[in-house]
Backbone as CSV, one residue per row, in Angstrom:
resi,resn,N_x,N_y,N_z,CA_x,CA_y,CA_z,C_x,C_y,C_z
1,GLN,0.438,20.513,-35.235,0.361,19.107,-35.580,1.565,18.744,-36.432
2,VAL,2.022,17.510,-36.265,3.151,17.004,-37.021,2.637,16.274,-38.250
3,GLN,3.166,16.638,-39.403,2.845,15.952,-40.641,4.140,15.600,-41.359
4,LEU,4.227,14.362,-41.812,5.402,13.864,-42.508,4.925,13.041,-43.697
5,VAL,5.327,13.436,-44.886,4.889,12.763,-46.098,6.104,12.402,-46.937
6,GLU,6.384,11.100,-47.028,7.528,10.606,-47.780,7.122,10.246,-49.210
7,SER,8.049,10.411,-50.137,7.805,10.046,-51.523,9.135,9.795,-52.220
8,GLY,9.071,9.252,-53.425,10.251,9.082,-54.250,10.794,7.676,-54.340
9,GLY,10.217,6.732,-53.616,10.700,5.367,-53.672,10.404,4.707,-55.005
10,GLY,10.982,3.531,-55.204,10.775,2.803,-56.431,11.677,1.603,-56.534
11,LEU,11.693,1.003,-57.712,12.500,-0.176,-57.995,13.746,0.233,-58.769
12,ARG,14.898,-0.198,-58.287,16.162,0.075,-58.951,17.027,-1.174,-58.960
13,GLN,17.977,-1.220,-59.877,18.983,-2.264,-59.886,20.183,-1.829,-59.055
14,ALA,20.942,-2.782,-58.569,22.143,-2.481,-57.799,23.049,-1.541,-58.580
15,GLY,23.583,-0.536,-57.879,24.460,0.443,-58.492,23.760,1.700,-58.963
16,GLU,22.446,1.684,-59.044,21.693,2.844,-59.501,21.407,3.812,-58.353
17,SER,20.720,4.911,-58.659,20.464,5.975,-57.695,18.976,6.255,-57.552
18,LEU,18.631,6.917,-56.449,17.257,7.290,-56.159,17.286,8.447,-55.170
19,ARG,16.327,9.371,-55.276,16.235,10.460,-54.312,14.861,10.456,-53.651
20,LEU,14.851,10.426,-52.328,13.631,10.450,-51.549,13.361,11.859,-51.034
21,SER,12.089,12.190,-50.869,11.685,13.485,-50.334,10.760,13.285,-49.147
22,CYS,10.838,14.199,-48.193,9.961,14.191,-47.033,9.464,15.610,-46.804
23,VAL,8.195,15.840,-47.067,7.580,17.137,-46.817,7.068,17.143,-45.382
24,THR,7.472,18.136,-44.607,7.166,18.172,-43.180,6.318,19.380,-42.822
25,SER,5.728,19.336,-41.624,5.121,20.525,-41.062,6.236,21.495,-40.704
26,GLY,5.960,22.781,-40.808,7.008,23.775,-40.653,7.660,23.794,-39.288
27,THR,6.872,23.644,-38.219,7.412,23.767,-36.875,8.450,22.694,-36.580
28,ILE,8.129,21.439,-36.854,9.052,20.359,-36.553,10.325,20.502,-37.374
29,PHE,10.206,20.955,-38.594,11.357,21.116,-39.465,12.302,22.192,-38.936
30,ARG,11.756,23.282,-38.462,12.571,24.421,-38.047,13.325,24.198,-36.744
31,VAL,12.799,23.407,-35.819,13.364,23.360,-34.475,14.045,22.045,-34.124
32,ASN,13.975,21.037,-34.957,14.507,19.725,-34.611,15.450,19.170,-35.670
33,PRO,16.429,18.389,-35.243,17.147,17.567,-36.220,16.174,16.598,-36.886
34,MET,16.412,16.280,-38.142,15.560,15.364,-38.883,16.379,14.179,-39.362
35,GLY,15.707,13.051,-39.532,16.414,11.860,-39.966,15.595,10.995,-40.894
36,TRP,16.297,10.103,-41.558,15.686,9.060,-42.369,15.939,7.715,-41.705
37,LEU,14.884,6.911,-41.624,14.971,5.566,-41.094,14.442,4.595,-42.133
38,ARG,14.875,3.347,-42.049,14.355,2.328,-42.954,14.006,1.072,-42.167
39,GLN,13.061,0.323,-42.712,12.611,-0.908,-42.086,12.520,-2.001,-43.139
40,ALA,13.348,-3.009,-42.980,13.286,-4.179,-43.839,12.259,-5.154,-43.272
41,PRO,11.705,-6.040,-44.106,10.717,-7.001,-43.613,11.235,-7.814,-42.434
42,GLY,10.453,-7.866,-41.356,10.819,-8.642,-40.191,11.862,-8.010,-39.290
43,LYS,12.288,-6.781,-39.579,13.304,-6.115,-38.787,12.792,-4.789,-38.237
44,GLN,13.477,-4.278,-37.218,13.127,-2.992,-36.635,13.624,-1.849,-37.505
45,ARG,13.041,-0.692,-37.299,13.481,0.477,-38.023,14.898,0.869,-37.625
46,GLU,15.694,1.252,-38.615,17.087,1.605,-38.430,17.309,3.042,-38.883
47,LEU,17.899,3.860,-38.031,18.253,5.226,-38.400,19.464,5.191,-39.317
48,VAL,19.332,5.741,-40.515,20.429,5.691,-41.473,21.088,7.040,-41.699
49,ALA,20.382,8.147,-41.460,20.950,9.469,-41.693,20.243,10.503,-40.841
50,ARG,20.990,11.524,-40.415,20.434,12.593,-39.598,21.037,13.917,-40.039
51,ILE,20.237,14.989,-39.965,20.730,16.323,-40.262,20.196,17.286,-39.215
52,THR,21.066,18.136,-38.677,20.671,19.105,-37.668,20.094,20.350,-38.321
53,THR,19.550,21.236,-37.492,19.016,22.486,-38.015,20.112,23.342,-38.632
54,GLY,21.352,23.136,-38.202,22.474,23.867,-38.759,23.121,23.213,-39.962
55,GLY,22.661,22.012,-40.327,23.164,21.352,-41.517,24.221,20.291,-41.291
56,ALA,24.598,20.031,-40.042,25.540,18.950,-39.770,24.865,17.606,-40.015
57,THR,25.611,16.639,-40.542,25.037,15.353,-40.921,25.760,14.190,-40.270
58,ASN,25.029,13.088,-40.100,25.577,11.836,-39.596,24.939,10.689,-40.358
59,TYR,25.706,9.608,-40.530,25.237,8.448,-41.269,25.658,7.171,-40.565
60,THR,24.833,6.155,-40.687,25.247,4.849,-40.220,26.296,4.307,-41.180
61,ASP,27.175,3.449,-40.678,28.325,3.006,-41.461,27.935,2.341,-42.778
62,SER,26.831,1.639,-42.807,26.457,0.889,-43.993,26.077,1.774,-45.178
63,VAL,25.750,3.049,-44.931,25.363,3.947,-46.020,26.328,5.112,-46.193
64,LYS,27.282,5.249,-45.299,28.240,6.349,-45.374,28.970,6.322,-46.715
65,ASP,29.123,7.470,-47.326,29.780,7.663,-48.627,28.888,7.275,-49.805
66,ARG,27.679,6.782,-49.528,26.735,6.461,-50.599,25.465,7.305,-50.531
67,PHE,25.011,7.632,-49.329,23.786,8.409,-49.133,24.137,9.823,-48.687
68,THR,23.302,10.788,-49.063,23.473,12.172,-48.643,22.129,12.741,-48.208
69,ILE,22.050,13.216,-46.964,20.843,13.845,-46.465,20.992,15.358,-46.580
70,SER,19.906,16.039,-46.918,19.923,17.488,-47.038,18.552,18.039,-46.672
71,ARG,18.474,19.356,-46.503,17.199,19.979,-46.175,17.056,21.301,-46.908
72,ASP,15.820,21.629,-47.267,15.490,22.856,-47.978,14.503,23.622,-47.113
73,SER,14.966,24.686,-46.480,14.127,25.444,-45.553,12.951,26.114,-46.246
74,ALA,13.119,26.515,-47.489,12.049,27.183,-48.220,10.878,26.253,-48.485
75,LYS,11.134,24.944,-48.536,10.095,23.969,-48.845,9.734,23.078,-47.663
76,ASN,10.353,23.288,-46.505,10.144,22.429,-45.337,10.320,20.959,-45.701
77,THR,11.335,20.668,-46.485,11.522,19.342,-47.044,12.912,18.800,-46.740
78,VAL,12.964,17.509,-46.411,14.213,16.789,-46.198,14.379,15.788,-47.336
79,TYR,15.594,15.663,-47.838,15.880,14.766,-48.946,16.889,13.705,-48.534
80,LEU,16.849,12.581,-49.226,17.873,11.557,-49.087,18.291,11.116,-50.480
81,GLN,19.482,11.522,-50.881,20.046,11.085,-52.143,20.754,9.761,-51.919
82,MET,20.344,8.740,-52.652,20.857,7.388,-52.477,21.585,6.979,-53.753
83,ASP,22.894,6.805,-53.644,23.719,6.408,-54.780,24.321,5.031,-54.536
84,LYS,24.732,4.388,-55.616,25.355,3.065,-55.536,24.523,2.121,-54.675
85,LEU,23.261,2.030,-54.997,22.332,1.225,-54.214,22.730,-0.240,-54.192
86,LYS,22.431,-0.880,-53.071,22.698,-2.292,-52.867,21.401,-3.001,-52.496
87,PRO,21.293,-4.300,-52.761,20.069,-5.019,-52.382,19.720,-4.876,-50.902
88,GLU,20.711,-4.780,-50.029,20.445,-4.644,-48.608,19.868,-3.283,-48.224
89,ASP,19.798,-2.341,-49.164,19.130,-1.069,-48.925,17.615,-1.185,-49.043
90,THR,17.128,-2.320,-49.477,15.698,-2.526,-49.657,14.942,-2.362,-48.344
91,GLY,13.826,-1.649,-48.383,12.997,-1.466,-47.211,12.050,-0.303,-47.397
92,VAL,11.248,-0.059,-46.379,10.376,1.101,-46.356,11.108,2.225,-45.626
93,TYR,11.192,3.379,-46.248,11.930,4.509,-45.695,10.979,5.545,-45.114
94,TYR,11.286,5.997,-43.901,10.491,6.977,-43.176,11.362,8.157,-42.771
95,CYS,10.754,9.321,-42.615,11.447,10.442,-42.012,10.778,10.808,-40.698
96,ASN,11.529,11.460,-39.812,10.996,11.889,-38.532,12.010,12.806,-37.865
97,ALA,11.560,13.532,-36.842,12.482,14.265,-35.995,13.314,13.270,-35.202
98,VAL,14.559,13.630,-34.907,15.481,12.759,-34.191,15.916,13.444,-32.903
99,PHE,15.749,12.733,-31.794,16.134,13.240,-30.478,17.148,12.297,-29.840
100,GLY,18.154,12.863,-29.199,19.126,12.045,-28.498,20.507,12.106,-29.124
101,PRO,21.369,11.129,-28.798,21.047,9.917,-28.031,20.803,10.209,-26.557
102,GLY,19.959,9.413,-25.933,19.725,9.507,-24.519,20.788,8.776,-23.734
103,ARG,20.625,8.745,-22.402,21.591,8.051,-21.558,21.663,6.560,-21.856
104,ASP,20.606,6.004,-22.433,20.601,4.602,-22.807,21.271,4.354,-24.152
105,GLY,21.724,5.406,-24.801,22.386,5.291,-26.083,21.466,5.266,-27.281
106,ASN,20.171,5.309,-27.061,19.208,5.226,-28.146,18.763,6.605,-28.613
107,TYR,18.391,6.668,-29.883,17.726,7.845,-30.420,16.220,7.686,-30.276
108,TYR,15.522,8.822,-30.246,14.082,8.819,-30.084,13.439,9.685,-31.148
109,TYR,12.147,9.419,-31.400,11.421,10.058,-32.483,10.030,10.432,-32.001
110,THR,9.340,11.273,-32.758,7.949,11.535,-32.435,7.122,10.297,-32.751
111,ASN,5.916,10.266,-32.223,5.010,9.166,-32.500,4.169,9.396,-33.748
112,TYR,4.506,10.421,-34.503,3.822,10.699,-35.750,4.655,10.139,-36.896
113,TRP,4.108,9.148,-37.582,4.804,8.499,-38.688,3.997,8.627,-39.969
114,GLY,4.688,8.948,-41.049,4.046,8.917,-42.347,3.884,7.488,-42.832
115,GLN,3.409,7.334,-44.049,3.214,6.003,-44.620,4.516,5.379,-45.102
116,GLY,5.562,6.179,-45.222,6.825,5.684,-45.724,6.797,5.534,-47.237
117,THR,7.968,5.266,-47.805,8.066,5.039,-49.238,8.952,3.819,-49.476
118,GLN,8.491,2.921,-50.335,9.160,1.641,-50.561,10.329,1.799,-51.522
119,VAL,11.479,1.277,-51.113,12.663,1.207,-51.961,13.013,-0.261,-52.147
120,THR,13.096,-0.702,-53.386,13.447,-2.082,-53.687,14.632,-2.087,-54.643
121,VAL,15.697,-2.776,-54.247,16.913,-2.843,-55.046,17.149,-4.295,-55.434
122,SER,17.182,-4.558,-56.712,17.403,-5.904,-57.217,18.873,-6.101,-57.555
123,SER,19.310,-7.349,-57.518,20.692,-7.678,-57.843,20.852,-8.122,-59.284
C-alpha cells in the first residue's frame, strides 16, 4: 500500500525559509522518483521539484535556485527546503511518485494522495 504523509507547512513572511517533510511507504520510496507538487486556490497542481532514486534533481523555473529537494533512505522521507519564499509560493504542498514525461509531455503520479501541508507566504 502507498502511504504519503506531508508535514512542516506554516505561515512565513516573504524572504523567510521553511522545510517540508514527506514520510512515505518504503516500497514506493525505493523504486520510484519522488516529487513535490503544490496547488494554489482555484488552480491545478503544479510539479515543482523531482528527485530520482539516484539523487538527480529537477525544478520548475519559478523555484529553481530557491528550493532544494532531498531524500533520506534511512527514514523513507523526502524533504523540500524552501528558501527566499515569495507570496506566489502559497499553496497546499503534496508529495508523490513521479512518472514520465509521457509521449504527451505530461508527468503522472499515483492515485494515492496525502492530505498535503499548507504553506502561506505573506508580503
